Structures are given as structure tokens and as C-alpha cells.
Tab-separated table of C-alpha atoms and ligand atoms in Angstrom:
chain	number	residue	atom	x	y	z
A	1	MET	CA	0.000	0.000	0.000
A	2	THR	CA	1.195	3.506	-0.765
A	3	LYS	CA	0.006	6.884	0.451
A	4	HIS	CA	-1.864	8.854	-2.205
A	5	LEU	CA	-3.622	12.185	-2.131
A	6	LYS	CA	-7.197	11.701	-3.353
A	7	VAL	CA	-8.468	14.870	-5.028
A	8	PRO	CA	-11.613	15.774	-6.987
A	9	LYS	CA	-11.082	15.196	-10.721
A	10	LYS	CA	-12.136	18.734	-11.685
A	11	ASP	CA	-9.331	20.208	-9.544
A	12	ALA	CA	-6.696	17.539	-10.272
A	13	GLN	CA	-4.596	19.623	-12.681
A	14	ARG	CA	-4.216	22.406	-10.140
A	15	TYR	CA	-3.236	19.963	-7.354
A	16	ILE	CA	-0.742	18.148	-9.568
A	17	SER	CA	0.960	21.372	-10.711
A	18	ARG	CA	1.172	22.626	-7.140
A	19	MET	CA	2.542	19.325	-5.817
A	20	ARG	CA	5.009	19.029	-8.673
A	21	SER	CA	6.386	22.508	-7.890
A	22	ALA	CA	6.792	21.408	-4.260
A	23	ASP	CA	8.446	18.151	-5.413
A	24	GLY	CA	5.771	16.202	-3.486
A	25	ILE	CA	4.875	13.504	-6.057
A	26	ASP	CA	6.441	10.041	-5.893
A	27	ASN	CA	7.362	9.483	-9.532
A	28	ASN	CA	7.935	5.767	-8.981
A	29	TYR	CA	4.143	5.401	-9.110
A	30	GLN	CA	1.520	6.481	-11.627
A	31	ILE	CA	-1.187	9.053	-11.053
A	32	GLN	CA	-4.426	7.018	-11.071
A	33	LYS	CA	-7.775	8.247	-12.375
A	34	GLY	CA	-11.190	7.229	-10.969
A	35	ASP	CA	-14.616	8.352	-12.200
A	36	ASP	CA	-14.670	11.569	-10.240
A	37	PHE	CA	-11.333	11.575	-8.419
A	38	VAL	CA	-7.607	11.352	-9.060
A	39	LEU	CA	-5.010	9.638	-6.841
A	40	ILE	CA	-1.621	11.331	-6.640
A	41	PRO	CA	1.225	9.209	-5.181
A	42	LEU	CA	2.904	11.020	-2.299
A	43	LYS	CA	6.621	11.251	-1.626
A	44	GLN	CA	5.903	11.796	2.065
A	45	ASP	CA	2.960	10.999	4.317
A	46	ILE	CA	1.135	14.311	4.806
A	47	THR	CA	-1.726	12.831	6.884
A	48	GLY	CA	-1.410	15.267	9.789
A	49	GLN	CA	-0.677	18.316	7.674
A	50	GLU	CA	-3.104	20.935	6.451
A	51	LYS	CA	-4.393	19.934	3.029
A	52	MET	CA	-6.218	21.684	0.244
A	53	PRO	CA	-10.010	21.488	0.661
A	54	GLY	CA	-11.670	18.402	-0.825
A	55	SER	CA	-8.524	16.283	-0.630
A	56	GLU	CA	-7.623	13.384	1.669
A	57	VAL	CA	-4.716	10.999	2.174
A	58	VAL	CA	-5.607	7.369	1.362
A	59	ASP	CA	-3.700	4.062	1.350
A	60	VAL	CA	-4.024	2.317	-2.013
A	61	GLU	CA	-2.032	-0.129	-4.126
A	62	GLY	CA	0.465	1.989	-6.049
A	63	LEU	CA	0.757	1.384	-9.794
A	64	GLN	CA	4.446	1.202	-10.735
A	65	SER	CA	5.356	3.932	-13.202
A	66	LYS	CA	6.081	2.666	-16.706
A	67	ILE	CA	8.406	5.564	-17.338
A	68	LYS	CA	12.081	4.895	-16.967
A	69	PHE	CA	12.984	8.577	-17.241
A	70	LEU	CA	11.406	10.870	-14.688
A	71	PRO	CA	12.032	14.606	-14.235
A	72	LYS	CA	14.359	14.437	-11.224
A	73	GLU	CA	15.926	11.051	-11.895
A	74	ALA	CA	16.042	11.473	-15.641
A	75	GLY	CA	19.717	12.392	-15.832
A	76	GLY	CA	18.880	14.843	-18.588
A	77	ALA	CA	16.331	12.682	-20.474
A	78	PHE	CA	13.938	15.618	-20.669
A	79	ASP	CA	13.279	19.120	-19.391
A	80	LEU	CA	9.888	20.089	-18.093
A	81	ILE	CA	8.718	23.649	-18.751
A	82	GLY	CA	5.191	23.925	-17.365
A	83	GLU	CA	2.969	21.632	-19.458
A	84	ILE	CA	5.691	21.013	-22.038
A	85	ALA	CA	8.376	18.318	-21.919
A	86	ILE	CA	11.408	18.602	-24.190
A	87	THR	CA	13.786	15.730	-24.829
A	88	LYS	CA	17.082	15.544	-26.678
A	89	ILE	CA	17.084	11.731	-26.967
A	90	ARG	CA	18.424	11.097	-30.461
A	91	GLU	CA	17.092	7.559	-31.058
A	92	GLU	CA	13.666	8.361	-32.441
A	93	GLU	CA	11.966	5.160	-31.236
A	94	ARG	CA	13.165	5.702	-27.668
A	95	ALA	CA	12.146	9.354	-27.789
A	96	ILE	CA	8.636	8.496	-29.045
A	97	GLU	CA	8.262	5.752	-26.402
A	98	LEU	CA	9.201	8.226	-23.684
A	99	ALA	CA	6.890	10.894	-25.128
A	100	ARG	CA	3.882	8.572	-25.265
A	101	SER	CA	4.390	7.314	-21.714
A	102	LEU	CA	4.754	10.861	-20.434
A	103	ILE	CA	1.476	11.928	-22.035
A	104	LEU	CA	-0.296	8.795	-20.768
A	105	THR	CA	0.856	8.914	-17.179
A	106	HIS	CA	1.371	12.633	-16.497
A	107	PRO	CA	-1.919	14.480	-17.061
A	108	ASN	CA	-0.173	17.800	-16.516
A	109	ILE	CA	2.094	17.253	-19.551
A	110	LYS	CA	0.275	18.359	-22.720
A	111	ALA	CA	3.068	18.212	-25.291
A	112	VAL	CA	6.379	16.398	-25.678
A	113	TYR	CA	8.862	17.751	-28.202
A	114	LEU	CA	12.156	16.561	-29.583
A	115	ASP	CA	14.801	19.307	-29.392
A	116	ARG	CA	16.794	19.034	-32.641
A	117	GLY	CA	19.206	21.775	-31.643
A	118	ILE	CA	19.422	25.462	-30.806
A	119	THR	CA	19.712	27.872	-33.696
A	120	GLY	CA	19.893	31.538	-34.654
A	121	LYS	CA	20.638	34.728	-32.803
A	122	TYR	CA	17.645	34.302	-30.496
A	123	ARG	CA	18.919	30.813	-29.519
A	124	LEU	CA	15.608	29.114	-30.400
A	125	ARG	CA	15.026	25.367	-30.165
A	126	ASP	CA	14.183	23.486	-33.360
A	127	LEU	CA	11.241	21.470	-32.009
A	128	LYS	CA	9.409	18.439	-33.414
A	129	LEU	CA	6.188	17.294	-31.742
A	130	LEU	CA	6.531	13.683	-30.532
A	131	SER	CA	3.259	13.291	-28.637
A	132	GLY	CA	0.361	15.382	-27.301
A	133	SER	CA	-1.046	18.619	-28.674
A	134	GLU	CA	0.981	21.252	-30.468
A	135	ILE	CA	1.068	23.902	-27.767
A	136	TYR	CA	4.034	26.208	-27.277
A	137	LEU	CA	2.892	28.781	-24.733
A	138	THR	CA	2.925	27.555	-21.145
A	139	LYS	CA	3.083	28.752	-17.568
A	140	TYR	CA	6.097	27.699	-15.567
A	141	ARG	CA	6.845	28.275	-11.890
A	142	GLU	CA	10.408	28.761	-10.665
A	143	ASN	CA	11.453	29.729	-7.139
A	144	GLY	CA	7.947	31.071	-6.439
A	145	ILE	CA	7.839	33.133	-9.641
A	146	MET	CA	5.297	32.504	-12.414
A	147	PHE	CA	6.605	32.791	-15.974
A	148	GLN	CA	4.817	32.699	-19.311
A	149	ILE	CA	7.089	31.055	-21.848
A	150	ASP	CA	6.589	30.339	-25.539
A	151	VAL	CA	9.145	27.607	-26.179
A	152	SER	CA	9.016	28.172	-29.963
A	153	LYS	CA	9.706	31.920	-29.837
A	154	VAL	CA	12.129	32.376	-26.929
A	155	TYR	CA	15.024	30.570	-25.308
A	156	PHE	CA	14.421	29.122	-21.866
A	157	SER	CA	16.145	26.435	-19.788
A	158	PRO	CA	14.738	25.235	-16.455
A	159	ARG	CA	18.160	23.756	-15.619
A	160	LEU	CA	19.360	27.120	-14.346
A	161	ALA	CA	16.673	27.484	-11.672
A	162	THR	CA	19.070	26.830	-8.760
A	163	GLU	CA	21.807	28.975	-10.288
A	164	ARG	CA	19.403	31.888	-10.705
A	165	MET	CA	18.357	31.578	-7.072
A	166	LEU	CA	22.013	31.510	-5.942
A	167	VAL	CA	22.787	34.660	-7.937
A	168	ALA	CA	19.658	36.399	-6.648
A	169	LYS	CA	20.788	35.740	-3.080
A	170	GLU	CA	24.263	37.188	-3.815
A	171	VAL	CA	22.726	40.503	-4.909
A	172	MET	CA	22.382	43.190	-2.239
A	173	ASP	CA	19.430	45.560	-1.873
A	174	GLY	CA	20.162	48.749	-3.809
A	175	GLU	CA	22.417	47.168	-6.445
A	176	THR	CA	22.156	48.176	-10.086
A	177	VAL	CA	22.287	45.022	-12.187
A	178	ILE	CA	22.379	44.585	-15.964
A	179	ASP	CA	20.970	41.294	-17.273
A	180	LEU	CA	22.671	41.439	-20.667
A	181	PHE	CA	20.922	38.498	-22.395
A	182	ALA	CA	17.730	38.490	-20.392
A	183	GLY	CA	15.344	36.294	-22.417
A	184	VAL	CA	11.922	36.230	-20.701
A	185	GLY	CA	13.648	37.546	-17.571
A	186	PRO	CA	14.369	34.564	-15.302
A	187	PHE	CA	17.554	36.089	-13.793
A	188	ALA	CA	15.993	39.556	-13.621
A	189	LEU	CA	12.819	38.296	-11.928
A	190	ASN	CA	14.620	35.985	-9.488
A	191	ILE	CA	16.696	38.975	-8.382
A	192	ALA	CA	13.738	41.370	-8.254
A	193	LYS	CA	11.745	38.841	-6.221
A	194	GLU	CA	14.542	38.479	-3.691
A	195	ARG	CA	16.024	41.998	-3.571
A	196	ASP	CA	15.080	45.660	-3.871
A	197	ALA	CA	17.493	46.087	-6.770
A	198	ASN	CA	17.411	48.164	-9.939
A	199	ILE	CA	17.628	45.736	-12.860
A	200	ILE	CA	18.183	46.606	-16.500
A	201	ALA	CA	17.172	43.690	-18.739
A	202	ILE	CA	18.312	43.626	-22.370
A	203	ASP	CA	17.455	41.162	-25.130
A	204	SER	CA	17.315	41.521	-28.907
A	205	ASN	CA	14.354	39.120	-29.273
A	206	PRO	CA	11.104	41.168	-29.262
A	207	TYR	CA	9.012	38.137	-28.189
A	208	ALA	CA	11.280	37.601	-25.192
A	209	ILE	CA	10.851	41.236	-24.145
A	210	GLU	CA	7.065	41.001	-24.667
A	211	LEU	CA	6.901	37.976	-22.342
A	212	LEU	CA	9.306	39.610	-19.891
A	213	HIS	CA	6.836	42.538	-19.596
A	214	LYS	CA	4.002	40.082	-18.859
A	215	ASN	CA	6.132	38.200	-16.339
A	216	VAL	CA	7.002	41.429	-14.525
A	217	ALA	CA	3.311	42.411	-14.469
A	218	ASN	CA	2.204	38.974	-13.165
A	219	ASN	CA	4.541	38.761	-10.179
A	220	ASN	CA	4.915	40.590	-6.940
A	221	LEU	CA	8.456	41.926	-7.052
A	222	ARG	CA	10.574	43.917	-4.617
A	223	GLY	CA	13.001	45.234	-7.203
A	224	LYS	CA	12.440	47.338	-10.330
A	225	ILE	CA	13.028	45.931	-13.828
A	226	THR	CA	13.513	48.201	-16.852
A	227	SER	CA	13.725	46.349	-20.148
A	228	TYR	CA	15.134	47.126	-23.578
A	229	CYS	CA	14.709	45.245	-26.836
A	230	ALA	CA	18.153	45.958	-28.232
A	231	ASP	CA	21.501	44.535	-29.138
A	232	SER	CA	23.472	44.232	-25.913
A	233	ALA	CA	26.737	45.425	-27.442
A	234	GLU	CA	25.050	48.655	-28.579
A	235	LYS	CA	22.935	49.212	-25.461
A	236	ILE	CA	25.497	48.527	-22.762
A	237	VAL	CA	27.600	51.590	-23.656
A	238	GLU	CA	24.742	53.799	-22.400
A	239	PHE	CA	25.381	52.684	-18.789
A	240	SER	CA	28.316	53.069	-16.408
A	241	GLY	CA	29.291	52.329	-12.819
A	242	VAL	CA	26.928	49.347	-12.472
A	243	ASP	CA	27.345	46.878	-9.602
A	244	ARG	CA	26.745	43.634	-11.464
A	245	ILE	CA	26.339	42.290	-14.995
A	246	ILE	CA	24.827	38.897	-15.795
A	247	MET	CA	26.140	37.349	-18.982
A	248	ASN	CA	24.143	34.240	-19.875
A	249	LEU	CA	24.953	33.635	-23.534
A	250	PRO	CA	27.148	30.573	-23.091
A	251	HIS	CA	28.750	30.241	-26.528
A	252	GLU	CA	29.326	33.927	-27.247
A	253	ALA	CA	29.448	35.861	-23.975
A	254	PHE	CA	33.229	36.209	-24.021
A	255	SER	CA	33.113	38.632	-26.959
A	256	PHE	CA	31.031	41.033	-24.790
A	257	VAL	CA	33.334	40.978	-21.747
A	258	THR	CA	35.474	44.012	-22.682
A	259	ALA	CA	32.374	46.194	-23.161
A	260	ALA	CA	30.824	44.823	-19.965
A	261	LYS	CA	33.991	45.600	-17.989
A	262	LYS	CA	33.856	49.273	-19.074
A	263	THR	CA	30.266	49.521	-17.815
A	264	LEU	CA	31.028	47.802	-14.499
A	265	LYS	CA	32.277	49.793	-11.502
A	266	THR	CA	35.626	48.769	-9.963
A	267	GLY	CA	34.721	46.135	-7.369
A	268	GLY	CA	31.633	45.131	-9.363
A	269	ILE	CA	30.801	41.543	-10.317
A	270	ILE	CA	30.196	39.785	-13.617
A	271	ASN	CA	28.200	36.552	-13.373
A	272	TYR	CA	29.591	34.834	-16.436
A	273	TYR	CA	28.422	31.576	-18.084
A	274	GLU	CA	30.272	29.474	-20.607
A	275	ILE	CA	30.402	25.860	-21.809
A	276	LEU	CA	33.980	24.639	-21.487
A	277	ASN	CA	36.138	21.588	-20.894
A	278	VAL	CA	38.592	21.568	-17.995
A	279	GLN	CA	41.563	22.887	-20.000
A	280	GLU	CA	39.479	25.621	-21.632
A	281	LEU	CA	38.243	26.620	-18.190
A	282	GLU	CA	41.832	26.987	-16.914
A	283	ASP	CA	42.731	29.077	-19.976
A	284	ARG	CA	39.636	31.241	-19.601
A	285	MET	CA	40.341	31.944	-15.929
A	286	GLU	CA	43.904	32.942	-16.762
A	287	THR	CA	42.612	35.319	-19.442
A	288	PHE	CA	40.212	36.865	-16.935
A	289	ARG	CA	43.056	37.359	-14.424
A	290	ASP	CA	45.108	39.082	-17.144
A	291	MET	CA	42.124	41.321	-17.931
A	292	GLY	CA	42.009	42.524	-14.322
A	293	PHE	CA	39.368	40.253	-12.798
A	294	GLU	CA	39.554	38.228	-9.600
A	295	LEU	CA	37.687	34.903	-9.565
A	296	ARG	CA	35.267	35.050	-6.607
A	297	ALA	CA	33.330	31.830	-7.230
A	298	LYS	CA	33.188	28.982	-9.719
A	299	ARG	CA	30.505	26.298	-10.013
A	300	VAL	CA	29.245	23.734	-12.472
A	301	VAL	CA	25.682	24.634	-13.461
A	302	HIS	CA	25.094	21.420	-15.396
A	303	GLY	CA	26.879	18.898	-17.562
A	304	TYR	CA	26.853	19.559	-21.315
A	305	SER	CA	28.786	16.763	-22.993
A	306	LYS	CA	31.178	14.010	-21.913
A	307	THR	CA	33.995	16.524	-21.513
A	308	GLN	CA	32.212	19.856	-21.119
A	309	ASN	CA	30.174	21.565	-18.430
A	310	MET	CA	28.301	24.829	-18.269
A	311	TYR	CA	30.317	26.851	-15.722
A	312	SER	CA	29.246	29.805	-13.655
A	313	LEU	CA	32.090	32.208	-12.846
A	314	ALA	CA	31.710	35.198	-10.535
A	315	LEU	CA	34.366	37.703	-11.629
A	316	ARG	CA	35.236	40.783	-9.575
A	317	LYS	CA	36.672	43.777	-11.441
A	318	LEU	CA	39.905	44.814	-9.723
A	319	ARG	CA	41.010	47.599	-12.068
A	320	GLU	CA	40.066	49.511	-15.230
B	401	SAM	N1	19.033	34.682	-19.561
B	401	SAM	C1	17.951	33.972	-20.191
B	401	SAM	C2	17.683	32.666	-19.475
B	401	SAM	O1	18.371	32.348	-18.494
B	401	SAM	O2	16.736	31.941	-19.861
B	401	SAM	C3	18.160	33.777	-21.682
B	401	SAM	C4	19.510	33.261	-22.048
B	401	SAM	S1	19.637	32.739	-23.744
B	401	SAM	C5	20.949	31.601	-23.615
B	401	SAM	C6	20.410	34.059	-24.525
B	401	SAM	C7	19.497	35.232	-24.898
B	401	SAM	O3	20.329	36.254	-25.455
B	401	SAM	C8	18.423	34.951	-25.930
B	401	SAM	O4	17.172	35.334	-25.394
B	401	SAM	C9	18.792	35.819	-27.145
B	401	SAM	O5	17.668	36.372	-27.781
B	401	SAM	C10	19.652	36.902	-26.506
B	401	SAM	N2	20.691	37.480	-27.367
B	401	SAM	C11	21.584	36.841	-28.157
B	401	SAM	N3	22.431	37.720	-28.705
B	401	SAM	C12	22.077	38.941	-28.244
B	401	SAM	C13	22.572	40.251	-28.447
B	401	SAM	N4	23.625	40.486	-29.225
B	401	SAM	N5	21.973	41.275	-27.813
B	401	SAM	C14	20.896	41.054	-27.007
B	401	SAM	N6	20.377	39.836	-26.772
B	401	SAM	C15	20.957	38.795	-27.386
């Protein structure tokens, strides 16, 4: 017997989304549907805790999940952005099998796409529908912030959620921050949620800026976000003496570092992201030292290939 939360069918989607955000669902078991109720397998017994109205904890036989790849345990098998799952599995049969099982067993997943690569200046995914309905616009919750994301028109990766939270916590109230490649604003909003900071968000993709505006309007933020649809290299020269610059354009950010350094105050921080192997990382850090930066922190955000990781470097400007 396994503990399940029994909820009315009409409200099931809302419960599932909420529990998924709180990482409360035991993915080893399937969500089961009755005539007018849904049973959600629980990671922990929440019998004594306050529950949403109309729900109760029940002991039932758990149905083993047929899915081998689950969001947390997947080891990169797919990313979940709201109601949309995106996989990079290259073997088509395996990808379709995964997609079909996801749609069957996860009522909150409406579409599963194959990501055939990221292209163009807006870093858009080339997506092929594997299973479900062809929807692209979805709502996604990260660190208590609600985002609207159109996965066909903007770049977004949920794999940076923890990194964005870590950066947000490093920011002090009163800082002026430039988010140089802001997308729909996940760094900007994580910071503005956490801190009373002044954030300048720049992106050249008009759809990203449109969604960023909506995301700012839909969340309760402490900080202020001003956004610009512009090329970062052209826009950044209009600012000076800023406390922090976030540079999340992993394959190209290095070419913007000289301009960013001019805009940064001495003592200011660049949060820099790049995909590198170990030797390239050593070389990059040496270059940054030669340019007048001190390395304050270094972490692996996520693996990228057998030899490469996406690294996060916090660089402090020591001199002009
Ligand atoms: N920071 C966002 C995030 O964490 O989801 C988006 C990062 S995405 C890797 C890079 C973004 O940079 C894209 O939204 C793209 O449109 C934007 N971009 C690329 N080149 C740019 C440029 N020269 N000026 C402004 N934005 C640019």
C-alpha cells in the first residue's frame, strides 16, 4: 500500500501542478484516475498536515510507473517547462516511447517535443512534436515566480533554476544590475523577487521582451526591472558604474566581456556563463586574471557533454 492524495477530478490539474512545484509527487508510481477523483502518489505521508479542501490521504495499491525517465531522476532525459516536456534523446523510437508514456501517465504534460538543436541569434530550439497537442505557450513556476514562456519563440532552460536563485541571493538591496541576455527575464525576476534592486534587462528578441513585460506584471516583485529590446553590445555603452552584470549567452558571452567591464564599476561583479572543458576553463580563468578580474566563485551549473560543463564564474573587477 502507498500513500496517495485523493483529489476531486475537476481540480486535479491544479493539485498536480502545485505538488510538482513542491516536489511532493512520488514518480515511482503512476497518477491514477477514478470516475470523479484522481489519486496522486505522495513522496511523504502528509496525513497530519493541512491539506487543500476536498482532498484526503488514502492508502491504495500503487501502480508502478512505466516511465524509466522521470524529471528528477532522468539524468537529462527531458526538461519540463510547465505543461511542455522537451527531450534531446536522439534515437527516435526511444524518444517516441518516452513521449507517449509521459502523455499517458502525467496528465499535466500536454506536449512532448524533440529538441533538434538550438539555432539563430535568439537561440531558439528546433522542435518536433513527438506526442500530445501542439502547444508552445505555457506557464512555468520557478522559485515562487510565475513565468509565461513560448518555447518556440524564446530561449528558456529550467536547468538554471538553482543557479538563478544563488545569484539572486548574492545581490544586495540597492544594487544596479544589468541582465545582458535576459530572455523572458528569469535572472531579472529571481533577483527582483529576492532583492530591492534596480535591474536593467536587455534582449534583442522582441518576443522575449514582450513575455518579460508580462512576467514582470504577473509577479509581486521587490526590485524594479527596466527592459530594452536591443543589441546588448550597442545598449550597454549607455550605462556606467553598475554593480553587477549577468552574462548568460554561453557560446558567445566572451566577446562582450570588454564592453561589460567598461560599464562595471571597480569592485563590481560579472556573473559569467560558458560551456567549457577543464583545459578551456583553466585558460579562460587565466585570461580573466590578465584582464584585471579576480575569480570570486566557480561552479558547475550542469553537464553539457562528456567533456564539457556549463560553468558559472563570478568575476570581480579589480582595475580599469
Ligand atoms: N538569460 C535567459 C535565461 O536564463 O533563460 C536567456 C539566455 S539565452 C541563452 C540568450 C538570450 O540572449 C536569448 O534570449 C537571445 O535572444 C539573446 N541574445 C543573443 N544575442 C544577443 C545580443 N547580441 N543582444 C541582445 N540579446 C541577445
